[in-house]
Tab-separated table of C-alpha atoms and ligand atoms in Angstrom:
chain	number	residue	atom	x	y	z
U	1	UNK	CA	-5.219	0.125	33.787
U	2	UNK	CA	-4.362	3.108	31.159
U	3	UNK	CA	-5.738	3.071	27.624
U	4	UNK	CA	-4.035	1.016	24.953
U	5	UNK	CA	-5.168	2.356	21.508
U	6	UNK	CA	-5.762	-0.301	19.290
U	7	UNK	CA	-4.738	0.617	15.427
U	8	UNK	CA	-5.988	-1.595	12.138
U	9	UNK	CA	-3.688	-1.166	9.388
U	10	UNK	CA	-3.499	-2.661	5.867
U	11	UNK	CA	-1.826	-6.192	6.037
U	12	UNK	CA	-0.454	-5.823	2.809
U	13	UNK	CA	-1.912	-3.673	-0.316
U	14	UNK	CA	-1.308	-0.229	-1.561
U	15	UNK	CA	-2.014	1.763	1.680
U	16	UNK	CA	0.518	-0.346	4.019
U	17	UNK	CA	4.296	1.016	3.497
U	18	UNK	CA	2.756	4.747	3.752
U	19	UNK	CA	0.948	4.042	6.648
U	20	UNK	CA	3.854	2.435	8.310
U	21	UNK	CA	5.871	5.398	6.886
U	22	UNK	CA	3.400	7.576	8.769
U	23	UNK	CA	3.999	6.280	12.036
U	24	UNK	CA	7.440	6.029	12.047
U	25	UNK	CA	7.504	9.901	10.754
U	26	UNK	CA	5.412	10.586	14.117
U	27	UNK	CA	7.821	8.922	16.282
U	28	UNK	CA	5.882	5.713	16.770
U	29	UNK	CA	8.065	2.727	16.613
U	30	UNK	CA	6.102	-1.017	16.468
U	31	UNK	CA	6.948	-4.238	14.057
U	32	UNK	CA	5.425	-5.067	11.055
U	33	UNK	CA	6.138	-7.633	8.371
U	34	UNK	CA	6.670	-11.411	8.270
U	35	UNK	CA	3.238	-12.524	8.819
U	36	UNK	CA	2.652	-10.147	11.873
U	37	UNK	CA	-1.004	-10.414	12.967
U	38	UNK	CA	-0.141	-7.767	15.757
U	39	UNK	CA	2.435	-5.355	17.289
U	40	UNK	CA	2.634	-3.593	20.287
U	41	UNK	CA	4.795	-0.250	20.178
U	42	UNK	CA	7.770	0.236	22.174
U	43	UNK	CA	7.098	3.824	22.685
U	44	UNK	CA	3.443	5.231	22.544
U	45	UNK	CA	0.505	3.676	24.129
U	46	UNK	CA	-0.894	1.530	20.836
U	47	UNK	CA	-1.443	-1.673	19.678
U	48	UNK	CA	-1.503	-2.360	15.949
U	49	UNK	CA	-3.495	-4.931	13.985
U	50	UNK	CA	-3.071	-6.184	10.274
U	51	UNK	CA	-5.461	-6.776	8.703
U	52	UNK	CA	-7.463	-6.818	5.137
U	53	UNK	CA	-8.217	-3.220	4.323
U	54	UNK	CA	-12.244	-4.237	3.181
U	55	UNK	CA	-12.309	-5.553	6.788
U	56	UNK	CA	-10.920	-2.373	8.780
U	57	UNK	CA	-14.179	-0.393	8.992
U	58	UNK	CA	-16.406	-3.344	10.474
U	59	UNK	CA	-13.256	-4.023	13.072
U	60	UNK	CA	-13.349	-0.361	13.955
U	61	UNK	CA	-17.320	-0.053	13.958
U	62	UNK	CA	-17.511	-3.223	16.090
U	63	UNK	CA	-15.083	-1.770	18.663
U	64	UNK	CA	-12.175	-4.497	17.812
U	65	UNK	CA	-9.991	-1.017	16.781
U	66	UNK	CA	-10.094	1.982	18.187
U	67	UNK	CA	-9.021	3.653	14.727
U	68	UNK	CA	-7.830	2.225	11.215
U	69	UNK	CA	-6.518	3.643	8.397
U	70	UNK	CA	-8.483	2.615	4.382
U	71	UNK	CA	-9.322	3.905	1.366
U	72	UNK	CA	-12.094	6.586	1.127
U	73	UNK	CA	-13.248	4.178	-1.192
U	74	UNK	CA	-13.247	1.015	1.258
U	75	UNK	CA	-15.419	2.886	3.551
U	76	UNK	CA	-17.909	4.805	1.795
U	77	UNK	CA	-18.409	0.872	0.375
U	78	UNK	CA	-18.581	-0.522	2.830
U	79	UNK	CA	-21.060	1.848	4.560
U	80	UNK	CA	-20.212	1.376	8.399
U	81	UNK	CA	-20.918	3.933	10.844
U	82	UNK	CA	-17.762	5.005	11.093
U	83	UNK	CA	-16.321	8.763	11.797
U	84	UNK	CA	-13.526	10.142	9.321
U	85	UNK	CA	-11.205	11.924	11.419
U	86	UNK	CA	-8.616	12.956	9.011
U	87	UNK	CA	-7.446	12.758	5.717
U	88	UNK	CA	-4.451	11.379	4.761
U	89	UNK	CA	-3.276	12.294	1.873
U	90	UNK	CA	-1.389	9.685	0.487
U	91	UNK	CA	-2.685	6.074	-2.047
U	92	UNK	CA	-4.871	8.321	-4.117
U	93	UNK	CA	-6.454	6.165	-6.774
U	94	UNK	CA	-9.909	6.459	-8.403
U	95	UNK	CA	-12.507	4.403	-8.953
U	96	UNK	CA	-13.464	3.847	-12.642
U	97	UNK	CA	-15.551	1.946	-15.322
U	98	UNK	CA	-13.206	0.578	-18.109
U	99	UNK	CA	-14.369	-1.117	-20.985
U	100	UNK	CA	-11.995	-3.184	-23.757
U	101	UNK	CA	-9.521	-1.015	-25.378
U	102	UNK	CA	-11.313	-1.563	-29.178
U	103	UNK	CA	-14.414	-0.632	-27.696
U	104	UNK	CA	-16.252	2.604	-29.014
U	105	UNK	CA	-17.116	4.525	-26.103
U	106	UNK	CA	-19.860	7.102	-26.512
U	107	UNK	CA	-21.229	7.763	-22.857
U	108	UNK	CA	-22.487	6.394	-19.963
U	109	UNK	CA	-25.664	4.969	-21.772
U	110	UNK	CA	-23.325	2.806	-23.380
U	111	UNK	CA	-23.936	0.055	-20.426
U	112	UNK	CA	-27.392	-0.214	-20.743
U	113	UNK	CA	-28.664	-3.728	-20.530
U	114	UNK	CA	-24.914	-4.910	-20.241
U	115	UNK	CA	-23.054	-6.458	-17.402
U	116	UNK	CA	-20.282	-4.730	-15.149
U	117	UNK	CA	-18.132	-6.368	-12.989
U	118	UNK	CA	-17.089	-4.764	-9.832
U	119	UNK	CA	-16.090	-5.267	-5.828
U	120	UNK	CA	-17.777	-2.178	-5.420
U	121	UNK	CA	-21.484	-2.420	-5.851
U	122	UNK	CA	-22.589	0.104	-3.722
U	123	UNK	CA	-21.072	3.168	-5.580
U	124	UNK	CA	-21.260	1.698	-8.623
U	125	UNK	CA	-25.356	1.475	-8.067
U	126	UNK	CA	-25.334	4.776	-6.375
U	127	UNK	CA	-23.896	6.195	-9.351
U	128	UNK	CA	-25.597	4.526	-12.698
U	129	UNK	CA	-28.954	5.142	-10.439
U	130	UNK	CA	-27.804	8.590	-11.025
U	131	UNK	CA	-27.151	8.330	-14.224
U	132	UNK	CA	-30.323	6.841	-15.042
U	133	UNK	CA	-28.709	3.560	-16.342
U	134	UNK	CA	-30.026	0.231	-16.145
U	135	UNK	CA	-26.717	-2.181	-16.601
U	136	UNK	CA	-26.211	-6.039	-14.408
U	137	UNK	CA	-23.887	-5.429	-11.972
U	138	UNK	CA	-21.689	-8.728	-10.995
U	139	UNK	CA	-19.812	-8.428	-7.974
U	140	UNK	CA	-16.542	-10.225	-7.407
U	141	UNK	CA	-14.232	-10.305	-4.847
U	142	UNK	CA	-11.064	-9.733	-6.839
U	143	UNK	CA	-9.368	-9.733	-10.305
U	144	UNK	CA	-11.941	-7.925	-11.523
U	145	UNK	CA	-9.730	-6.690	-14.690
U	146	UNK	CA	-10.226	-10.321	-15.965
U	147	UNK	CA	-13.741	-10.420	-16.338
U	148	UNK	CA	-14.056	-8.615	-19.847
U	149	UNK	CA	-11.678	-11.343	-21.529
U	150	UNK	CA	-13.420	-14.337	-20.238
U	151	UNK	CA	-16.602	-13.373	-21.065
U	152	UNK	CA	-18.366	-12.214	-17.423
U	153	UNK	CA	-19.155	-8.923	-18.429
U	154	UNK	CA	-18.346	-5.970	-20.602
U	155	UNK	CA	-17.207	-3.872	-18.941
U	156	UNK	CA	-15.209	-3.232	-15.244
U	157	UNK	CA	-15.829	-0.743	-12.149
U	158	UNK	CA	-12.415	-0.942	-10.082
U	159	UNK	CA	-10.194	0.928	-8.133
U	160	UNK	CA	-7.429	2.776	-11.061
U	161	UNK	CA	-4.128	4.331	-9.285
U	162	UNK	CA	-0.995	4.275	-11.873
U	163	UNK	CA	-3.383	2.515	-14.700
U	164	UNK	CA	-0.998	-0.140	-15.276
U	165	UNK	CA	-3.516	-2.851	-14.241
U	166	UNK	CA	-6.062	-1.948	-16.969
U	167	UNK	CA	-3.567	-1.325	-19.513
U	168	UNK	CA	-1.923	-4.958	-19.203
U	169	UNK	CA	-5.486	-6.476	-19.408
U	170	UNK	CA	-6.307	-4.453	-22.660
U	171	UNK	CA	-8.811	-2.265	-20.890
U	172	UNK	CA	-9.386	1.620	-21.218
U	173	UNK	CA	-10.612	3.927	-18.791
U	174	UNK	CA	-13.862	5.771	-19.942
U	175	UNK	CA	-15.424	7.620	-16.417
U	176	UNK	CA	-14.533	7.827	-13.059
U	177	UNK	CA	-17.309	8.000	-10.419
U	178	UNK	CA	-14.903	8.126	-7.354
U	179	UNK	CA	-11.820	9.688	-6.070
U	180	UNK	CA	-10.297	8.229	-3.201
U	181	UNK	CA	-7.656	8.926	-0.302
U	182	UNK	CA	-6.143	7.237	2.764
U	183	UNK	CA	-7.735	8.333	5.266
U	184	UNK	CA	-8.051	7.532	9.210
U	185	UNK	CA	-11.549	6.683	10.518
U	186	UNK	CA	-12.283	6.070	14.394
U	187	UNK	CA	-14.803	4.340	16.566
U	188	UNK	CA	-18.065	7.185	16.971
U	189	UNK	CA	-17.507	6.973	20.770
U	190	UNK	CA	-14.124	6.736	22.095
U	191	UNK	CA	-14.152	7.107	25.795
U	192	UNK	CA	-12.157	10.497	27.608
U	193	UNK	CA	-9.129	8.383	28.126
U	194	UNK	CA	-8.632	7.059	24.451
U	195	UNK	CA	-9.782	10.243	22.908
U	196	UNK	CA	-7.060	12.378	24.384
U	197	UNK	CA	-4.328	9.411	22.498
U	198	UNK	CA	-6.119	10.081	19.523
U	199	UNK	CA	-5.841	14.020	19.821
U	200	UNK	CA	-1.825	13.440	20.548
U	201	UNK	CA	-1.662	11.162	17.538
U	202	UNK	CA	-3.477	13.380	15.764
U	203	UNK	CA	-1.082	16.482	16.573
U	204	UNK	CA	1.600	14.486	15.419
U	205	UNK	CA	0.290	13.544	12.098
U	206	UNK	CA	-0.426	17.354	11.118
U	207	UNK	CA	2.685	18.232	11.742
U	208	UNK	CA	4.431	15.842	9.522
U	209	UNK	CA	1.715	16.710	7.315
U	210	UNK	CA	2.030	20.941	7.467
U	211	UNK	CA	6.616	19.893	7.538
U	212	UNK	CA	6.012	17.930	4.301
U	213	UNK	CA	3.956	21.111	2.312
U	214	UNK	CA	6.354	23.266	3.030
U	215	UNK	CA	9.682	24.130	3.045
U	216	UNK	CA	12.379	26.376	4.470
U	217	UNK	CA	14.589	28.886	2.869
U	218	UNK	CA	17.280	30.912	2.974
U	219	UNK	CA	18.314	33.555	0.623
U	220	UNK	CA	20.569	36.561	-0.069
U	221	UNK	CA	19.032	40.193	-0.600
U	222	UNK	CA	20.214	43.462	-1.224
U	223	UNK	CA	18.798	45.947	1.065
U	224	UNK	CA	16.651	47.594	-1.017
U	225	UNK	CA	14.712	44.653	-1.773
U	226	UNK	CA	14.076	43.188	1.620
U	227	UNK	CA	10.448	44.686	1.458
U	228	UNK	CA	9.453	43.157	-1.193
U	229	UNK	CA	11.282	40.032	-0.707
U	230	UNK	CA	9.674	39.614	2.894
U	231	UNK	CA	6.293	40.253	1.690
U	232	UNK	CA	6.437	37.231	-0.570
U	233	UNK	CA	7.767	34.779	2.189
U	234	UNK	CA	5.050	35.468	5.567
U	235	UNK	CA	6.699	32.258	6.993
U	236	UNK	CA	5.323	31.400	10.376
U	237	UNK	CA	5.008	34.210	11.948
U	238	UNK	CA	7.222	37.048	10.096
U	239	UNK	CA	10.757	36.001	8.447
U	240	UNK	CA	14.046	36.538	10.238
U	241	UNK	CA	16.357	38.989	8.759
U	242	UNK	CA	20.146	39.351	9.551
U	243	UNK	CA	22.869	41.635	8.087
U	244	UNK	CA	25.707	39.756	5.601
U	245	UNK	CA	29.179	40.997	6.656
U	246	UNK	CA	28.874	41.916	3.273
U	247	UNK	CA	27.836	46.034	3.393
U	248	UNK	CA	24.195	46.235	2.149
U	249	UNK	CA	23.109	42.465	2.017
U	250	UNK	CA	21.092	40.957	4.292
U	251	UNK	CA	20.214	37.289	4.365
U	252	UNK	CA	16.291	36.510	4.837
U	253	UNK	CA	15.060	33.186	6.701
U	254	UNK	CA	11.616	31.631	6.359
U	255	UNK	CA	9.142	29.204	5.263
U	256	UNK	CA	7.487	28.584	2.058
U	257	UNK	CA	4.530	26.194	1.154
U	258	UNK	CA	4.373	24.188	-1.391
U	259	UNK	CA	1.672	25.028	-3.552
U	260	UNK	CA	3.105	28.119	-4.147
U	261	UNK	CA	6.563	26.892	-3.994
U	262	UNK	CA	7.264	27.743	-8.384
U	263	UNK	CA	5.658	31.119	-8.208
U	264	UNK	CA	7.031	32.999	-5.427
U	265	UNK	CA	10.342	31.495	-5.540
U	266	UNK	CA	10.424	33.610	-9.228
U	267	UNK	CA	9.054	36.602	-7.698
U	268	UNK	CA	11.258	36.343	-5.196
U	269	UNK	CA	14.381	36.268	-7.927
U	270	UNK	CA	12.822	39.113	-9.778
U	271	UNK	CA	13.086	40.893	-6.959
U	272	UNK	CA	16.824	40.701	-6.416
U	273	UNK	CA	17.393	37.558	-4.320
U	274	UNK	CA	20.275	35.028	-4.791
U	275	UNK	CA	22.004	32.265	-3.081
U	276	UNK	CA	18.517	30.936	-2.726
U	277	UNK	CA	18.885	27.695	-0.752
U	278	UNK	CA	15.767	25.579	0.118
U	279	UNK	CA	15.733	22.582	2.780
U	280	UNK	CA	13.337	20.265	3.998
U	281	UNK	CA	11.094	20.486	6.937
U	282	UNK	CA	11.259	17.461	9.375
U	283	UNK	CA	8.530	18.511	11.540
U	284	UNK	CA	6.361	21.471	11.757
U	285	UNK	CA	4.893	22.943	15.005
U	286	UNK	CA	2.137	25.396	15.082
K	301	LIG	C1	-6.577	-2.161	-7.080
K	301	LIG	C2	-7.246	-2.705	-8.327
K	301	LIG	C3	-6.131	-3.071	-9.235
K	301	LIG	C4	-5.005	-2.127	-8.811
K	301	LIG	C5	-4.906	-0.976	-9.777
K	301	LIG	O1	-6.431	-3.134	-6.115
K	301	LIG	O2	-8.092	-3.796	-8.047
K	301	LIG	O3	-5.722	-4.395	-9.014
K	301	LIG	O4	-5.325	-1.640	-7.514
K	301	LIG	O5	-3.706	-0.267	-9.590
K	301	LIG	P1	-2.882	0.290	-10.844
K	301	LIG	O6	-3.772	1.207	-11.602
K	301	LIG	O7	-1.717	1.029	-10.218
K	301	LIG	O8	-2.435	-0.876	-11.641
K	301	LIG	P2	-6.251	-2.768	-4.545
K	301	LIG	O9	-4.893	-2.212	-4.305
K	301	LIG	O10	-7.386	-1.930	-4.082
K	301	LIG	O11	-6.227	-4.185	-3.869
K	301	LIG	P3	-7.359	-5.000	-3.123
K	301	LIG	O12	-8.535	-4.994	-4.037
K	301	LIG	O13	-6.698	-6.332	-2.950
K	301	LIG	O14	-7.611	-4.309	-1.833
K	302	LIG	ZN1	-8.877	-4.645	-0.519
């Protein structure tokens, strides 16, 4: 029988629509939605499961998945054996203590001898035993933000991404002791078969990934230029260069990454370019 890898995604929660984004970008197509406990692609060798994100690692560890995609923050909690075999970039959120907006913050020693409510006791131990404070920590399994107002505890440890959550409960955010990503964990020892799906799967995420921090572009430049302009846009491999019809113009082809999208593109200007048209990358092969 040929492998079958088995995928646990969010069911529903802040990681699912980019995740399902994610596969669709890399060509897999599967169903999702209504209730779905599990899907079966039409067109790569995987089988998906839905299921709650703070159960994903233990489903993976345990063998149930081959691979899963959660929250940094979900699985250093959580603490399973688990190998991270790529980050994702995508639901970045933090993980922070927030105390009542009138509150007068003046450090971490602030929580001494009080109580903080959090689903994420682990790190939040790990990180007042660092800081050498002594506070109660009450776990709960959700609506944390509540706790302050009905009198549980002072102050919250939970997971912060726009900040709207804390700012409707009245709550302000005074230190972050996590940063977190999506990112895709797998089963410590996936068998020769299995491994080489993941290493396909893999391919296909990076490039989507490399196609999405970059860009292509296409510009005018006057002759004289074209050194200058080409050494500010390496592209892949060199950029491609063809005469205008128009006598001492040439127009220069390449690609351009993201992070330094802003400052080349004015260099680039300076330098004599115009007509400067720039396109999005569906995928990127290296
Ligand atoms: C977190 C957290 C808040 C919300 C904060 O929940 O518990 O409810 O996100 O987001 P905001 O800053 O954009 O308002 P999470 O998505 O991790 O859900 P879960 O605890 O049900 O997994
Ligand atoms: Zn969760």
């Amino acid at each position: 029988m040929s492998s079958v890898l088995r995928i646990a995604l969010q069911k529903n929660g802040r990681l699912s629509e980019d995740s399902y984004q994610l596969f669709k970008e890399c060509g897999i197509r599967f169903d999702y939605g209504t209730g779905k406990l599990k899907s079966v692609s039409s067109n790569f060798p995987a089988e998906f499961l839905f299921l709650r994100d703070d159960d994903i690692p233990g489903y993976v560890e345990d063998g149930v998945a081959d691979l899963g995609i959660v929250g940094e923050n979900v699985a250093v909690e959580t603490g399973r054996p688990v190998t991270t075999i790529h980050k994702l970039g995508f639901s970045k959120c933090r993980l922070s203590i927030a105390v009542p907006r009138g509150v007068d913050w003046t450090g971490i020693q602030h929580l001494d001898g009080k109580n903080i409510a959090t689903s994420y006791p682990n790190l939040l131990g790990k990180y007042l035993a660092e800081q050498g404070v002594r506070a109660e920590i009450h776990e709960i399994s959700g609506s944390v933000e509540i706790a302050p107002s009905i009198g549980l505890a002072e102050a919250v440890c939970d997971i912060v991404s726009s900040g709207s959550t804390l700012l409707s409960n009245g709550l302000k955010e005074v230190e972050t002791i996590f940063r977190s990503e999506a990112i895709l964990i797998a089963r410590p020892q996936l068998d020769a078969d299995k491994q080489s799906l993941v290493d396909k799967l893999l391919f296909r995420i990076k490039s989507v990934q490399a196609a999405k921090n970059n860009k292509y572009i296409v510009l005018n430049a006057p002759n004289h230029a074209l050194d200058e302009i080409t050494a500010l846009l390496p592209g892949m491999k060199s950029p491609t260069v063809t005469p205008l019809a128009t006598e001492g113009w040439s127009s220069v082809h390449s690609v351009l990454n993201e992070n330094e999208f802003w400052e080349n593109i004015e260099a680039i200007r300076a330098a004599g370019a115009e007509g400067i048209l720039v396109i999005p990358i569906e995928k990127m092969i290296y």
